[in-house]
């Protein structure tokens, strides 16, 4: 691996961090939290395992994202009708209102990431 390759990787990493900081300042959410709200905005209720798989996260990391959004009452859990041990998650009205503030048009995509 040469210096130019490493420099490009570092620039992409910095751009991602900068984008997440911009998102956080605009909404108070990190990328994973915003992504989960967007995923649940279709109205479908999902198991934590489904959330982890669809987001490409470990179950542990998905649980942290879920817990953060539950704490803010942006999502809610509900026991499955078939098995009360099973929990499905859905977006709340407050969560949908939060999504109204996540406008991609108002977030500046870093130039280094536009071609990805």
GROMACS .gro file of C-alpha atoms in nm:
model
  116
    1UNK     CA    1   0.000   0.000   0.000
    2UNK     CA    2   0.148   0.334  -0.098
    3UNK     CA    3   0.125   0.676   0.064
    4UNK     CA    4  -0.134   0.805  -0.186
    5UNK     CA    5  -0.371   0.519  -0.103
    6UNK     CA    6  -0.336   0.582   0.270
    7UNK     CA    7  -0.390   0.954   0.216
    8UNK     CA    8  -0.712   0.887   0.023
    9UNK     CA    9  -0.837   0.655   0.297
   10UNK     CA   10  -0.758   0.915   0.563
   11UNK     CA   11  -0.939   1.184   0.364
   12UNK     CA   12  -1.246   0.962   0.323
   13UNK     CA   13  -1.242   0.882   0.695
   14UNK     CA   14  -1.219   1.252   0.783
   15UNK     CA   15  -1.504   1.330   0.544
   16UNK     CA   16  -1.727   1.066   0.706
   17UNK     CA   17  -1.648   1.199   1.055
   18UNK     CA   18  -1.720   1.554   0.935
   19UNK     CA   19  -2.051   1.446   0.782
   20UNK     CA   20  -2.156   1.267   1.101
   21UNK     CA   21  -2.066   1.576   1.305
   22UNK     CA   22  -2.277   1.791   1.072
   23UNK     CA   23  -2.567   1.546   1.104
   24UNK     CA   24  -2.532   1.548   1.483
   25UNK     CA   25  -2.535   1.926   1.499
   26UNK     CA   26  -2.839   1.949   1.273
   27UNK     CA   27  -3.045   1.671   1.433
   28UNK     CA   28  -2.882   1.543   1.751
   29UNK     CA   29  -2.860   1.198   1.589
   30UNK     CA   30  -2.563   0.994   1.474
   31UNK     CA   31  -2.559   0.813   1.140
   32UNK     CA   32  -2.683   0.480   1.282
   33UNK     CA   33  -2.967   0.646   1.474
   34UNK     CA   34  -3.082   0.840   1.167
   35UNK     CA   35  -3.053   0.524   0.957
   36UNK     CA   36  -3.270   0.325   1.201
   37UNK     CA   37  -3.537   0.596   1.206
   38UNK     CA   38  -3.539   0.597   0.826
   39UNK     CA   39  -3.566   0.218   0.821
   40UNK     CA   40  -3.860   0.214   1.062
   41UNK     CA   41  -4.038   0.502   0.889
   42UNK     CA   42  -4.195   0.253   0.646
   43UNK     CA   43  -4.428   0.151   0.930
   44UNK     CA   44  -4.301  -0.206   0.947
   45UNK     CA   45  -4.222  -0.344   1.294
   46UNK     CA   46  -3.889  -0.521   1.317
   47UNK     CA   47  -3.711  -0.755   1.555
   48UNK     CA   48  -3.374  -0.641   1.690
   49UNK     CA   49  -3.202  -0.918   1.491
   50UNK     CA   50  -3.365  -0.793   1.171
   51UNK     CA   51  -3.255  -0.439   1.252
   52UNK     CA   52  -2.896  -0.555   1.310
   53UNK     CA   53  -2.892  -0.751   0.985
   54UNK     CA   54  -3.046  -0.477   0.771
   55UNK     CA   55  -2.814  -0.213   0.915
   56UNK     CA   56  -2.503  -0.431   0.892
   57UNK     CA   57  -2.437  -0.406   1.267
   58UNK     CA   58  -2.362  -0.662   1.533
   59UNK     CA   59  -2.655  -0.738   1.762
   60UNK     CA   60  -2.472  -0.561   2.043
   61UNK     CA   61  -2.423  -0.242   1.840
   62UNK     CA   62  -2.781  -0.255   1.716
   63UNK     CA   63  -2.899  -0.283   2.077
   64UNK     CA   64  -2.706   0.033   2.164
   65UNK     CA   65  -2.866   0.225   1.876
   66UNK     CA   66  -3.212   0.094   1.973
   67UNK     CA   67  -3.157   0.188   2.339
   68UNK     CA   68  -3.049   0.542   2.245
   69UNK     CA   69  -3.360   0.597   2.032
   70UNK     CA   70  -3.588   0.440   2.293
   71UNK     CA   71  -3.444   0.671   2.558
   72UNK     CA   72  -3.539   0.967   2.338
   73UNK     CA   73  -3.884   0.807   2.280
   74UNK     CA   74  -3.823   0.812   1.904
   75UNK     CA   75  -3.893   0.439   1.879
   76UNK     CA   76  -4.091   0.200   2.096
   77UNK     CA   77  -4.084  -0.173   2.156
   78UNK     CA   78  -4.390  -0.392   2.162
   79UNK     CA   79  -4.425  -0.757   2.257
   80UNK     CA   80  -4.511  -0.986   1.967
   81UNK     CA   81  -4.865  -1.121   1.971
   82UNK     CA   82  -4.744  -1.477   1.907
   83UNK     CA   83  -4.472  -1.481   2.175
   84UNK     CA   84  -4.443  -1.220   2.449
   85UNK     CA   85  -4.067  -1.290   2.479
   86UNK     CA   86  -4.027  -1.150   2.130
   87UNK     CA   87  -4.001  -0.770   2.095
   88UNK     CA   88  -4.061  -0.570   1.778
   89UNK     CA   89  -3.968  -0.207   1.733
   90UNK     CA   90  -4.152   0.072   1.558
   91UNK     CA   91  -4.111   0.445   1.512
   92UNK     CA   92  -4.316   0.682   1.728
   93UNK     CA   93  -4.489   1.004   1.625
   94UNK     CA   94  -4.200   1.191   1.785
   95UNK     CA   95  -3.961   0.982   1.575
   96UNK     CA   96  -4.149   1.070   1.256
   97UNK     CA   97  -4.136   1.438   1.356
   98UNK     CA   98  -3.760   1.406   1.408
   99UNK     CA   99  -3.723   1.260   1.060
  100UNK     CA  100  -3.884   1.572   0.919
  101UNK     CA  101  -3.570   1.755   1.037
  102UNK     CA  102  -3.335   1.512   0.862
  103UNK     CA  103  -3.325   1.667   0.519
  104UNK     CA  104  -3.047   1.546   0.297
  105UNK     CA  105  -3.073   1.871   0.101
  106UNK     CA  106  -2.962   2.068   0.406
  107UNK     CA  107  -2.667   1.839   0.476
  108UNK     CA  108  -2.355   1.895   0.270
  109UNK     CA  109  -2.221   1.569   0.130
  110UNK     CA  110  -1.841   1.584   0.150
  111UNK     CA  111  -1.681   1.600  -0.194
  112UNK     CA  112  -1.458   1.304  -0.107
  113UNK     CA  113  -1.768   1.087  -0.061
  114UNK     CA  114  -1.979   1.191  -0.358
  115UNK     CA  115  -1.839   0.921  -0.586
  116UNK     CA  116  -1.888   0.637  -0.337
   0.00000   0.00000   0.00000
